Amino acid sequence: MKTSDQIPSAPLAEIRGISKRFGGVVALDQVNLTIRPGEVIGLVGDNGAGKSTLIKILSGAYLPDQGEILFEGQSVQIRNPRSSKDLGIETVYQDLALVDTLDVPGNIFLGREIVKFGFGPLRVLDKSQMAREAENILQRLGISLESLQAEVGLLSGGQRQSVAISRAILTEPKLIILDEPTAALAVMEVGHVLELVHNLREHNIGLVFISHVLQEVFEVADRIVVLRKGRKVADLVKEEASIDLVVNYMVGKIEEKKTHA
Amino acid sequence: MPNHWRTWALDYGLYVVFALLLLILSQMSPYFFTVSNLLNIGSQVAMIAVVAIGMTMVILMGEIDLSVGSVAALAGAITAGLIHALPSEWPMGLWLAFSITTGMLIGIVAGLVNGLFVVWGGIPSFIVTLGALSIGRGLVLLYTGGRPIFGFGDAFGKISWGHLGPVPLPIVIMLSLYLLAWLFLCKTQLGRYIYAIGANKEAVELAGVNYRRIKIGIFALAGAFSGLAGIMLTARLDSAQPTAAVGWELDVIAAVVLGGASLYGGRGTVAKTLVGAFILQLISNGLNLLEVQAYWQQIAKGSIILAALLVERILRGRR
Ligand SMILES: Nc1ncnc2c1ncn2[C@@H]1O[C@H](COP(=O)(O)OP(=O)(O)O)[C@@H](O)[C@H]1O
Ligand SMILES: [Mg+2]
């Protein structure tokens, strides 16, 4: 096991006092979170704790009601998915957001296709270049697929997850958010995705990993953040945490907030 | 049935049906396989086939356009009215060009309105374009006063009766538009987005693509195709009838669906739509050769569409 007692680098993203309500439901209540480059944060919490809402604010799907986001020290407004991507944040959604009828390169390059040339809005795709680069990325991540031409809808859950992650690293982002990347996978495929997350960390990017399987979280995370009913109730370095402790925070057996600077 | 048979049937079944129809028709009439008859069939199918290009794109996005017949009639009628209103100081050719352009613009505006209601109004395209079908037809009746506008002279008639070498112009127009549409859908970024929007528009949006603009644009493009076909019809008949193009939506949707495009969006090609349009035309020719009554032809057409959908559904399994 690695220890992460290196010199603390400057924060990549700081979330300060973020709140979000949906009608009467308080999905997030004054949440603070600091993400550093090269660090994997395991974000955990019961169903409905606010995990998806928090990352959707970072990815531009929701606007917060209150609070501030700093990215690389600058205060930023993340108004839509585009502005999140422009900052260098990529999100792999729980429901994957893949286009089932497109092939693998088509999905990896969706929204940023490589074009040969264009006349105004008509841009001619460079399919062979995209296929080559897709193959490179898959190789870099140690993913092997039988055929890149296959419709993504015909792939297994784990293969689809690999495509979604390849898609996320395409632009060499600074922060990657993975929302329950293992939820829909066969047991055999889970190990592979966790390995992928390990590989990603080598690239010195920030990672937020959401899962409700604590064993997985302990396997990949450096820090574990617990949400409960929209509030951050714990922020622990993995070495000082245990599954029992985290469970107690999750279910509310320990109420007081313990924060790690 | 083994899986690869299904895939094969889905990919090539259409061409087999097409070949069978050609075979049957050539057995039924010695006249069928003559060049002039084949060119004639091509000219007949051209208008429906042109509208079917736009319909294919609309259906690929998971939407539908029921207003194509009314929009075609409106564009045809307004073009006809303008041609008759030729001001003395304008040269004929220029005025014709102006009239045709205006007719096409009418189609584009109608499509744009459809698209805006669907995208910004959040109303299902089925309802929006059903409304447009009714409004469009009403406007045609108002504009024509319920009477046909006819007699435009040879120059305008050339659109439907002229030739490029030996090939009738409607066929030239149809094939060049199909070639362009094929290039557009298969080779360009926008074409790819059209497929992706139909398959998963949320994914397209999360990828940072403004799919709403694209949707509106494609509705407008479909309107342009309807407008053009309406003008071709007016030229072909040398008259703009108040009831022109009634029921086109059925023929056009039938061509697209026979061509295997999924009404749920994301699947289909223009090449197959063209084959679908030809199959419908061949069936109708065959029924004519057999001297089947027009009423029965209606019933046959509807049954063929339903059967095609059923077969596709069975072949695709649960999807
Ligand atoms: N779009 C929404 N509209 C209304 N309520 C929502 C919406 N998204 C989330 N919520 C509510 O906010 C709370 C937090 O949800 P979520 O962030 O999805 O939790 P988690 O991902 O931790 O399971 C839940 O009570 C959920 O019902
Ligand atoms: Mg969730």
Coordinates of C-alpha atoms and ligand atoms in Angstrom, one line a residue:
Chain A
M1 CA 0.0 0.0 0.0
K2 CA 1.1 3.5 -0.8
T3 CA 1.2 6.2 1.8
S4 CA 0.2 9.6 0.7
D5 CA 2.4 11.6 3.1
Q6 CA 3.9 13.6 0.3
I7 CA 4.1 17.4 0.3
P8 CA 0.5 18.6 0.1
S9 CA 0.1 20.2 -3.3
A10 CA -2.1 23.2 -4.0
P11 CA -5.7 22.3 -4.1
L12 CA -7.2 21.6 -7.5
A13 CA -10.8 22.3 -6.6
E14 CA -12.3 23.7 -3.4
I15 CA -16.0 23.5 -2.8
R16 CA -17.1 26.0 -0.2
G17 CA -20.5 26.0 1.6
I18 CA -22.5 24.5 -1.3
S19 CA -26.2 24.0 -0.7
K20 CA -28.8 22.7 -3.1
R21 CA -32.6 22.2 -2.5
F22 CA -35.1 20.5 -4.7
G23 CA -38.5 21.9 -3.6
G24 CA -38.6 20.9 0.1
V25 CA -35.8 18.4 -0.1
V26 CA -32.4 19.7 1.1
A27 CA -30.1 17.6 -1.2
L28 CA -26.9 19.4 0.0
D29 CA -26.4 21.5 3.1
Q30 CA -23.3 23.7 3.4
V31 CA -20.9 21.2 2.0
N32 CA -17.1 21.9 1.9
L33 CA -14.7 19.7 0.0
T34 CA -11.1 20.1 -1.1
I35 CA -9.7 18.0 -4.0
R36 CA -5.9 17.8 -4.7
P37 CA -4.2 16.7 -7.9
G38 CA -3.2 13.0 -7.8
E39 CA -5.6 12.3 -5.0
V40 CA -8.5 9.8 -5.1
I41 CA -11.4 10.9 -3.0
G42 CA -14.0 8.2 -2.1
L43 CA -17.3 9.8 -1.8
V44 CA -19.7 7.7 0.2
G45 CA -23.2 7.9 1.8
D46 CA -26.5 6.2 1.9
N47 CA -29.0 6.4 -1.0
G48 CA -30.2 9.9 -1.3
A49 CA -27.3 11.4 0.8
G50 CA -26.5 13.9 -2.0
K51 CA -23.6 12.3 -3.7
S52 CA -24.9 12.6 -7.3
T53 CA -26.2 16.1 -6.6
L54 CA -22.7 17.2 -5.5
I55 CA -21.0 15.9 -8.5
K56 CA -23.7 17.2 -10.8
I57 CA -22.9 20.6 -9.5
L58 CA -19.3 20.1 -10.5
S59 CA -20.2 18.8 -13.9
G60 CA -22.6 21.6 -14.7
A61 CA -25.8 19.7 -14.7
Y62 CA -27.2 21.6 -11.6
L63 CA -26.5 25.1 -10.4
P64 CA -26.0 25.4 -6.6
D65 CA -28.3 27.6 -4.6
Q66 CA -25.5 28.8 -2.4
G67 CA -21.8 28.5 -2.0
E68 CA -18.6 29.0 -4.1
I69 CA -16.4 26.8 -6.2
L70 CA -12.7 27.5 -6.6
F71 CA -10.8 25.8 -9.4
E72 CA -7.0 26.1 -9.3
G73 CA -7.5 29.0 -7.0
Q74 CA -9.9 30.9 -9.1
S75 CA -13.6 31.4 -8.2
V76 CA -15.6 29.8 -11.1
Q77 CA -19.2 29.6 -12.2
I78 CA -20.1 26.2 -13.7
R79 CA -23.2 27.0 -15.6
N80 CA -23.4 24.0 -18.0
P81 CA -21.6 20.8 -19.0
R82 CA -19.6 22.8 -21.5
S83 CA -18.1 25.1 -18.9
S84 CA -17.3 22.2 -16.7
K85 CA -15.4 20.5 -19.5
D86 CA -13.7 23.8 -20.4
L87 CA -12.2 23.9 -16.8
G88 CA -10.9 20.4 -17.3
I89 CA -13.5 18.4 -15.4
E90 CA -14.8 15.2 -16.9
T91 CA -17.6 13.1 -15.4
V92 CA -18.5 9.5 -16.0
Y93 CA -22.2 9.4 -15.1
Q94 CA -23.9 6.5 -13.2
D95 CA -26.1 5.9 -16.3
L96 CA -23.0 6.2 -18.5
A97 CA -24.4 8.7 -21.0
L98 CA -23.2 6.6 -24.0
V99 CA -24.9 6.5 -27.3
D100 CA -25.8 2.8 -27.8
T101 CA -26.0 2.9 -31.6
L102 CA -22.6 4.5 -32.1
D103 CA -19.4 2.5 -32.2
V104 CA -16.5 2.8 -29.7
P105 CA -14.6 5.7 -31.2
G106 CA -17.9 7.4 -31.9
N107 CA -18.6 7.4 -28.2
I108 CA -15.2 8.3 -27.1
F109 CA -15.1 11.3 -29.4
L110 CA -18.7 12.4 -29.0
G111 CA -18.9 16.2 -28.9
R112 CA -15.2 16.6 -29.9
E113 CA -14.9 14.7 -33.1
I114 CA -11.7 15.0 -35.1
V115 CA -12.6 16.6 -38.5
K116 CA -10.6 16.6 -41.8
F117 CA -12.0 19.8 -43.1
G118 CA -15.2 21.8 -43.0
F119 CA -17.5 24.2 -44.9
G120 CA -19.3 26.3 -42.2
P121 CA -21.3 23.9 -40.1
L122 CA -20.5 21.0 -42.3
R123 CA -17.4 19.3 -40.9
V124 CA -16.2 16.1 -42.4
L125 CA -15.3 13.4 -39.8
D126 CA -11.8 11.9 -39.8
K127 CA -13.0 8.4 -38.8
S128 CA -9.7 6.6 -39.3
Q129 CA -7.8 9.1 -37.1
M130 CA -10.5 8.8 -34.4
A131 CA -10.3 5.0 -34.6
R132 CA -6.5 5.1 -34.2
E133 CA -6.6 7.5 -31.2
A134 CA -9.3 5.5 -29.6
E135 CA -7.2 2.4 -29.9
N136 CA -4.3 4.3 -28.3
I137 CA -6.3 5.4 -25.3
L138 CA -7.8 2.0 -24.7
Q139 CA -4.3 0.5 -24.9
R140 CA -2.9 3.1 -22.5
L141 CA -5.6 2.1 -20.0
G142 CA -5.0 -1.6 -20.6
I143 CA -8.4 -2.2 -22.0
S144 CA -8.9 -4.7 -24.8
L145 CA -12.0 -4.9 -26.8
E146 CA -12.6 -7.4 -29.6
S147 CA -13.8 -4.8 -32.1
L148 CA -14.0 -1.1 -32.1
Q149 CA -16.6 -1.1 -34.7
A150 CA -19.1 -2.8 -32.4
E151 CA -22.2 -0.8 -31.4
V152 CA -21.6 0.2 -27.8
G153 CA -25.1 -1.1 -27.0
L154 CA -23.9 -4.6 -27.6
L155 CA -20.9 -4.5 -25.2
S156 CA -20.9 -5.8 -21.6
G157 CA -21.4 -3.5 -18.6
G158 CA -17.6 -3.5 -17.9
Q159 CA -16.7 -2.8 -21.5
R160 CA -19.2 0.1 -21.6
Q161 CA -17.7 1.4 -18.4
S162 CA -14.2 1.2 -20.0
V163 CA -15.5 3.2 -23.0
A164 CA -17.0 5.8 -20.7
I165 CA -13.7 6.2 -18.8
S166 CA -11.7 6.4 -22.0
R167 CA -14.0 9.1 -23.1
A168 CA -13.4 11.0 -19.9
I169 CA -9.6 10.9 -20.2
L170 CA -9.5 11.8 -23.8
T171 CA -8.9 15.5 -23.2
E172 CA -6.4 14.9 -20.4
P173 CA -8.6 16.5 -17.8
K174 CA -7.5 17.7 -14.4
L175 CA -10.4 16.2 -12.5
I176 CA -12.4 13.1 -13.2
I177 CA -15.5 12.2 -11.4
L178 CA -16.8 8.6 -11.4
D179 CA -20.4 8.2 -10.2
E180 CA -20.8 4.5 -9.1
P181 CA -18.6 3.1 -11.9
T182 CA -19.0 -0.4 -10.5
A183 CA -22.7 -0.4 -9.7
A184 CA -23.9 -2.3 -12.8
L185 CA -21.0 -4.6 -13.2
A186 CA -20.4 -8.3 -12.9
V187 CA -18.1 -9.2 -10.0
M188 CA -15.3 -10.1 -12.4
E189 CA -15.4 -6.8 -14.1
V190 CA -15.3 -4.7 -10.9
G191 CA -11.6 -5.6 -10.4
H192 CA -10.8 -4.4 -13.8
V193 CA -12.5 -1.0 -13.3
L194 CA -10.7 -0.5 -9.9
E195 CA -7.4 -1.2 -11.7
L196 CA -8.4 1.5 -14.2
V197 CA -8.9 3.9 -11.4
H198 CA -5.5 3.0 -10.0
N199 CA -3.9 3.7 -13.4
L200 CA -5.6 7.0 -13.7
R201 CA -4.2 8.2 -10.5
E202 CA -0.7 7.8 -11.9
H203 CA -1.5 10.7 -14.3
N204 CA -1.6 13.2 -11.4
I205 CA -5.2 14.1 -11.9
G206 CA -7.8 14.6 -9.2
L207 CA -10.4 11.8 -8.9
V208 CA -13.7 11.6 -7.1
F209 CA -14.9 8.0 -6.9
I210 CA -18.4 7.3 -5.7
S211 CA -19.5 3.9 -4.6
H212 CA -21.6 2.4 -1.9
V213 CA -19.4 -0.7 -1.7
L214 CA -16.9 0.3 1.0
Q215 CA -14.4 -2.4 0.2
E216 CA -14.0 -0.9 -3.2
V217 CA -13.6 2.6 -1.8
F218 CA -10.9 1.5 0.7
E219 CA -9.1 -0.2 -2.2
V220 CA -8.7 2.9 -4.3
A221 CA -9.3 6.0 -2.3
D222 CA -6.7 8.2 -0.4
R223 CA -9.4 10.1 1.4
I224 CA -12.9 9.1 2.4
V225 CA -15.7 11.7 2.5
V226 CA -19.0 10.7 4.1
L227 CA -22.3 12.5 3.2
R228 CA -25.4 12.0 5.2
K229 CA -28.7 13.7 4.4
G230 CA -26.9 16.3 2.4
R231 CA -24.3 17.2 5.1
K232 CA -20.7 16.2 5.1
V233 CA -20.3 14.3 8.3
A234 CA -16.7 13.0 7.9
D235 CA -13.6 13.6 5.9
L236 CA -11.0 11.0 6.7
V237 CA -7.5 10.0 5.5
K238 CA -7.9 6.3 4.6
E239 CA -5.2 5.2 7.1
E240 CA -7.1 6.6 10.0
A241 CA -10.4 5.2 8.8
S242 CA -12.0 1.8 9.0
I243 CA -15.0 0.3 7.3
D244 CA -16.8 0.2 10.7
L245 CA -16.1 3.8 11.4
V246 CA -17.3 4.9 8.0
V247 CA -20.5 2.8 8.3
N248 CA -21.2 4.5 11.7
Y249 CA -20.9 7.9 10.1
M250 CA -23.1 6.8 7.2
V251 CA -25.9 5.6 9.3
G252 CA -25.6 8.4 11.8
K253 CA -24.3 6.5 14.8
I254 CA -21.6 9.1 15.1
E255 CA -23.0 12.5 14.6
E256 CA -20.3 15.0 15.3
K257 CA -18.4 16.3 12.3
K258 CA -14.8 15.3 12.1
T259 CA -12.9 17.2 9.5
H260 CA -9.5 16.6 8.2
A261 CA -7.7 19.6 7.0
Chain B
M1 CA -33.5 -18.4 -35.7
P2 CA -29.7 -18.0 -35.4
N3 CA -28.5 -14.6 -34.6
H4 CA -26.5 -14.0 -37.8
W5 CA -29.5 -14.8 -39.9
R6 CA -31.5 -12.1 -38.1
T7 CA -28.7 -9.6 -38.7
W8 CA -28.5 -10.7 -42.3
A9 CA -32.2 -10.3 -42.7
L10 CA -32.2 -6.9 -41.1
D11 CA -29.3 -5.7 -43.3
Y12 CA -30.3 -7.2 -46.6
G13 CA -33.9 -8.4 -46.4
L14 CA -35.1 -5.2 -48.0
Y15 CA -32.9 -5.7 -51.1
V16 CA -34.2 -9.2 -51.4
V17 CA -37.8 -8.0 -51.4
F18 CA -36.9 -5.3 -53.9
A19 CA -35.3 -7.9 -56.3
L20 CA -38.3 -10.2 -55.9
L21 CA -40.7 -7.4 -56.8
L22 CA -38.7 -6.6 -59.9
L23 CA -38.7 -10.3 -60.8
I24 CA -42.5 -10.6 -60.3
L25 CA -43.3 -7.5 -62.2
S26 CA -41.2 -8.4 -65.1
Q27 CA -43.0 -11.7 -65.3
M28 CA -46.4 -9.9 -65.2
S29 CA -45.7 -7.5 -68.0
P30 CA -43.2 -7.7 -70.9
Y31 CA -43.3 -3.9 -71.0
F32 CA -42.0 -3.6 -67.4
F33 CA -38.3 -3.9 -68.0
T34 CA -38.1 -1.3 -70.7
V35 CA -36.0 1.7 -70.2
S36 CA -38.9 4.1 -70.7
N37 CA -41.0 2.3 -68.1
L38 CA -38.2 2.3 -65.5
L39 CA -37.5 6.0 -66.1
N40 CA -41.2 6.6 -65.7
I41 CA -41.3 4.8 -62.4
G42 CA -38.3 6.8 -61.3
S43 CA -40.1 10.1 -62.1
Q44 CA -43.2 9.0 -60.3
V45 CA -41.4 8.1 -57.1
A46 CA -39.1 11.2 -57.1
M47 CA -41.4 13.5 -55.1
I48 CA -42.2 11.1 -52.4
A49 CA -38.6 10.1 -52.3
V50 CA -37.4 13.7 -51.9
V51 CA -39.7 14.3 -49.0
A52 CA -38.6 11.0 -47.5
I53 CA -35.0 12.4 -47.2
G54 CA -36.1 15.0 -44.7
M55 CA -38.5 12.5 -43.0
T56 CA -35.6 10.0 -42.6
M57 CA -33.5 12.7 -40.8
V58 CA -36.5 13.7 -38.6
I59 CA -37.2 10.1 -37.7
L60 CA -33.5 9.4 -37.0
M61 CA -33.8 12.1 -34.3
G62 CA -36.7 10.2 -32.8
E63 CA -39.3 12.7 -34.1
I64 CA -42.0 12.7 -36.8
D65 CA -43.3 15.2 -39.4
L66 CA -47.0 14.7 -40.4
S67 CA -47.2 18.1 -42.1
V68 CA -45.2 17.2 -45.2
G69 CA -48.2 17.0 -47.6
S70 CA -49.7 20.3 -46.4
V71 CA -46.4 22.1 -46.5
A72 CA -45.7 20.7 -50.0
A73 CA -49.2 21.9 -51.2
L74 CA -48.7 25.3 -49.6
A75 CA -45.3 25.8 -51.2
G76 CA -46.7 24.6 -54.6
A77 CA -49.7 26.9 -54.4
I78 CA -47.7 30.0 -53.5
T79 CA -45.2 29.3 -56.2
A80 CA -48.1 28.9 -58.7
G81 CA -49.8 32.1 -57.5
L82 CA -46.5 34.0 -57.9
I83 CA -45.8 32.7 -61.4
H84 CA -49.2 34.0 -62.5
A85 CA -48.5 37.4 -60.9
L86 CA -45.5 37.9 -63.2
P87 CA -44.9 41.7 -63.2
S88 CA -44.4 43.1 -66.7
E89 CA -41.0 44.6 -66.0
W90 CA -39.4 41.3 -64.8
P91 CA -37.8 38.9 -67.2
M92 CA -39.6 35.5 -67.1
G93 CA -36.6 33.4 -66.0
L94 CA -35.7 35.6 -63.1
W95 CA -39.3 35.7 -61.9
L96 CA -39.6 31.9 -62.1
A97 CA -36.4 31.6 -60.0
F98 CA -37.9 34.1 -57.5
S99 CA -41.2 32.2 -57.3
I100 CA -39.5 28.9 -56.8
T101 CA -37.2 30.3 -54.1
T102 CA -40.1 31.8 -52.3
G103 CA -42.0 28.5 -52.4
M104 CA -38.9 26.7 -50.9
L105 CA -38.7 29.4 -48.2
I106 CA -42.3 28.8 -47.3
G107 CA -41.3 25.2 -46.7
I108 CA -38.3 26.2 -44.6
V109 CA -40.4 28.6 -42.5
A110 CA -43.0 25.9 -41.9
G111 CA -40.4 23.5 -40.8
L112 CA -38.7 26.1 -38.6
V113 CA -42.1 26.7 -36.9
N114 CA -42.5 23.0 -36.4
G115 CA -39.1 22.7 -34.9
L116 CA -39.5 25.7 -32.6
F117 CA -42.7 24.3 -31.2
V118 CA -41.2 20.9 -30.7
V119 CA -37.9 22.1 -29.1
W120 CA -38.8 25.2 -27.2
G121 CA -42.5 24.5 -26.8
G122 CA -41.7 21.0 -25.5
I123 CA -44.7 19.6 -27.4
P124 CA -44.4 16.2 -29.0
S125 CA -43.7 16.4 -32.7
F126 CA -46.6 14.1 -33.4
I127 CA -49.0 16.8 -32.1
V128 CA -47.1 19.8 -33.4
T129 CA -47.0 18.5 -37.0
L130 CA -50.6 17.2 -36.8
G131 CA -51.6 20.8 -36.1
A132 CA -49.4 22.0 -38.9
L133 CA -51.0 19.5 -41.2
S134 CA -54.3 21.0 -40.6
I135 CA -53.2 24.7 -40.6
G136 CA -51.2 24.2 -43.7
R137 CA -54.1 22.7 -45.6
G138 CA -56.3 25.4 -44.4
L139 CA -53.9 28.0 -45.7
V140 CA -53.8 26.3 -49.1
L141 CA -57.6 26.3 -49.3
L142 CA -57.6 30.0 -48.3
Y143 CA -54.9 31.0 -50.8
T144 CA -56.4 29.1 -53.7
G145 CA -60.0 29.8 -52.8
G146 CA -60.5 26.1 -53.2
R147 CA -59.9 26.3 -56.9
P148 CA -56.8 25.0 -58.8
I149 CA -54.2 27.4 -60.1
F150 CA -53.0 26.1 -63.5
G151 CA -51.1 26.8 -66.7
F152 CA -47.5 28.0 -66.2
G153 CA -45.8 27.5 -69.5
D154 CA -43.0 25.2 -70.6
A155 CA -40.1 26.7 -68.7
F156 CA -41.6 25.9 -65.3
G157 CA -42.8 22.5 -66.5
K158 CA -39.2 21.5 -67.2
I159 CA -38.6 20.9 -63.5
S160 CA -40.7 17.8 -63.8
W161 CA -40.7 17.1 -67.6
G162 CA -37.2 18.2 -68.6
H163 CA -34.3 15.8 -69.2
L164 CA -30.6 15.8 -68.5
G165 CA -29.3 13.7 -71.4
P166 CA -31.7 10.8 -71.4
V167 CA -32.6 11.1 -67.7
P168 CA -35.7 12.9 -66.6
L169 CA -34.9 15.9 -64.3
P170 CA -36.9 14.6 -61.3
I171 CA -34.7 11.5 -61.2
V172 CA -31.6 13.7 -61.5
I173 CA -32.9 15.9 -58.6
M174 CA -33.8 12.9 -56.5
L175 CA -30.5 11.1 -57.0
S176 CA -28.3 14.1 -56.4
L177 CA -30.2 15.0 -53.2
Y178 CA -29.8 11.4 -52.0
L179 CA -26.1 11.5 -52.7
L180 CA -25.8 14.7 -50.7
A181 CA -27.9 13.4 -47.9
W182 CA -25.9 10.2 -47.7
L183 CA -22.6 12.2 -47.5
F184 CA -24.1 14.5 -44.9
L185 CA -25.4 11.7 -42.7
C186 CA -22.4 9.3 -43.0
K187 CA -19.5 11.7 -43.3
T188 CA -20.2 14.8 -41.3
Q189 CA -20.2 15.7 -37.6
L190 CA -23.8 17.0 -37.8
G191 CA -24.9 13.8 -39.5
R192 CA -23.5 11.8 -36.7
Y193 CA -25.2 14.1 -34.1
I194 CA -28.6 13.4 -35.9
Y195 CA -28.2 9.7 -35.1
A196 CA -26.9 10.3 -31.6
I197 CA -29.8 12.7 -30.8
G198 CA -32.2 10.0 -31.7
A199 CA -30.4 7.3 -29.7
N200 CA -29.7 9.3 -26.5
K201 CA -30.2 13.1 -26.6
E202 CA -29.1 13.4 -22.9
A203 CA -25.7 12.0 -23.8
V204 CA -25.4 14.4 -26.6
E205 CA -26.2 17.3 -24.4
L206 CA -23.8 16.2 -21.6
A207 CA -21.1 16.0 -24.4
G208 CA -21.6 19.7 -24.7
V209 CA -23.5 19.7 -28.0
N210 CA -26.4 22.1 -28.5
Y211 CA -28.9 19.4 -29.7
R212 CA -31.8 21.8 -29.7
R213 CA -30.4 24.0 -32.5
I214 CA -29.7 20.9 -34.6
K215 CA -33.2 19.6 -34.1
I216 CA -34.8 22.9 -35.2
G217 CA -32.4 23.0 -38.2
I218 CA -33.4 19.5 -39.3
F219 CA -37.1 20.3 -39.1
A220 CA -36.4 23.3 -41.3
L221 CA -34.4 21.2 -43.7
A222 CA -37.3 18.7 -43.9
G223 CA -39.6 21.7 -44.7
A224 CA -37.3 22.6 -47.6
F225 CA -37.6 19.1 -49.0
S226 CA -41.4 19.2 -48.7
G227 CA -41.4 22.6 -50.4
L228 CA -39.3 21.4 -53.3
A229 CA -41.4 18.3 -53.8
G230 CA -44.6 20.5 -53.8
I231 CA -43.1 22.6 -56.5
M232 CA -42.1 19.5 -58.5
L233 CA -45.7 18.3 -58.2
T234 CA -47.1 21.6 -59.4
A235 CA -44.8 21.5 -62.4
R236 CA -45.7 17.9 -63.1
L237 CA -49.4 18.5 -63.1
D238 CA -49.1 22.0 -64.5
S239 CA -51.5 23.0 -61.8
A240 CA -51.6 23.6 -58.0
Q241 CA -54.6 21.7 -56.7
P242 CA -56.1 22.6 -53.3
T243 CA -56.0 18.9 -52.5
A244 CA -52.5 18.4 -53.8
A245 CA -50.3 16.0 -51.8
V246 CA -53.0 14.9 -49.5
G247 CA -51.9 11.8 -47.7
W248 CA -48.2 12.2 -48.6
E249 CA -47.3 11.7 -45.0
L250 CA -48.4 8.1 -45.1
D251 CA -46.5 7.3 -48.3
V252 CA -43.4 9.0 -47.0
I253 CA -43.4 7.5 -43.6
A254 CA -44.1 4.1 -45.2
A255 CA -41.0 4.5 -47.4
V256 CA -38.8 5.4 -44.4
V257 CA -40.2 2.6 -42.2
L258 CA -40.0 0.0 -45.0
G259 CA -36.4 1.2 -45.3
G260 CA -35.9 -0.1 -41.8
A261 CA -35.5 3.2 -39.9
S262 CA -36.5 2.9 -36.3
L263 CA -39.4 5.1 -35.2
Y264 CA -37.6 5.3 -31.8
G265 CA -34.7 7.1 -33.5
G266 CA -31.0 6.4 -34.0
R267 CA -31.3 3.8 -36.7
G268 CA -31.8 4.0 -40.5
T269 CA -30.1 5.1 -43.7
V270 CA -31.3 7.3 -46.7
A271 CA -30.2 4.6 -49.1
K272 CA -32.6 2.1 -47.6
T273 CA -35.3 4.8 -47.5
L274 CA -34.9 5.2 -51.3
V275 CA -35.3 1.5 -51.8
G276 CA -38.4 1.6 -49.5
A277 CA -39.9 4.3 -51.7
F278 CA -39.2 2.3 -54.8
I279 CA -40.7 -0.8 -53.3
L280 CA -44.0 1.1 -52.5
Q281 CA -44.1 2.4 -56.1
L282 CA -43.5 -1.0 -57.5
I283 CA -46.2 -2.5 -55.4
S284 CA -48.6 0.1 -56.6
N285 CA -47.5 -0.5 -60.2
G286 CA -48.0 -4.2 -59.8
L287 CA -51.5 -3.7 -58.3
N288 CA -52.3 -1.5 -61.3
L289 CA -51.1 -4.2 -63.7
L290 CA -53.4 -6.6 -61.9
E291 CA -56.2 -4.1 -62.2
V292 CA -56.7 -4.0 -58.4
Q293 CA -59.3 -1.4 -57.4
A294 CA -57.9 1.8 -55.8
Y295 CA -59.7 1.1 -52.6
W296 CA -58.0 -2.2 -52.2
Q297 CA -54.7 -0.6 -53.0
Q298 CA -55.1 1.7 -49.9
I299 CA -55.8 -1.4 -47.8
A300 CA -52.8 -3.2 -49.3
K301 CA -50.5 -0.3 -48.6
G302 CA -51.5 0.1 -45.0
S303 CA -51.2 -3.7 -44.4
I304 CA -47.7 -3.7 -45.9
I305 CA -46.5 -1.0 -43.5
L306 CA -47.9 -2.9 -40.5
A307 CA -46.4 -6.2 -41.7
A308 CA -43.0 -4.6 -42.3
L309 CA -43.0 -3.1 -38.8
L310 CA -44.0 -6.5 -37.3
V311 CA -41.3 -8.4 -39.2
E312 CA -38.7 -5.9 -38.1
R313 CA -39.8 -6.0 -34.5
I314 CA -39.6 -9.8 -34.5
L315 CA -36.2 -9.8 -36.1
R316 CA -34.8 -7.3 -33.7
G317 CA -36.1 -9.2 -30.7
R318 CA -36.9 -7.0 -27.7
R319 CA -35.3 -3.9 -28.9
Ligands
LIG1 N1 -33.6 16.4 -9.9 C1 -34.1 16.2 -8.7 N2 -35.3 16.6 -8.4 C2 -35.8 16.5 -7.1 N3 -35.1 15.9 -6.2 C3 -33.9 15.4 -6.4 C4 -33.3 15.6 -7.7 N4 -32.1 15.0 -7.7 C5 -31.9 14.6 -6.4 N5 -33.0 14.8 -5.6 C6 -33.1 14.5 -4.2 O1 -32.0 15.0 -3.6 C7 -31.6 14.0 -2.6 C8 -30.1 13.6 -2.9 O2 -30.1 12.8 -4.1 P1 -28.8 12.2 -4.8 O3 -27.8 13.3 -4.9 O4 -29.2 11.6 -6.0 O5 -28.3 11.1 -3.7 P2 -27.3 9.9 -3.9 O6 -26.6 10.1 -5.2 O7 -26.4 10.1 -2.8 O8 -28.1 8.7 -3.8 C9 -32.5 12.9 -2.6 O9 -33.5 13.1 -1.6 C10 -33.2 13.0 -4.0 O10 -34.5 12.5 -4.0
MG2 MG -26.6 8.6 -7.0

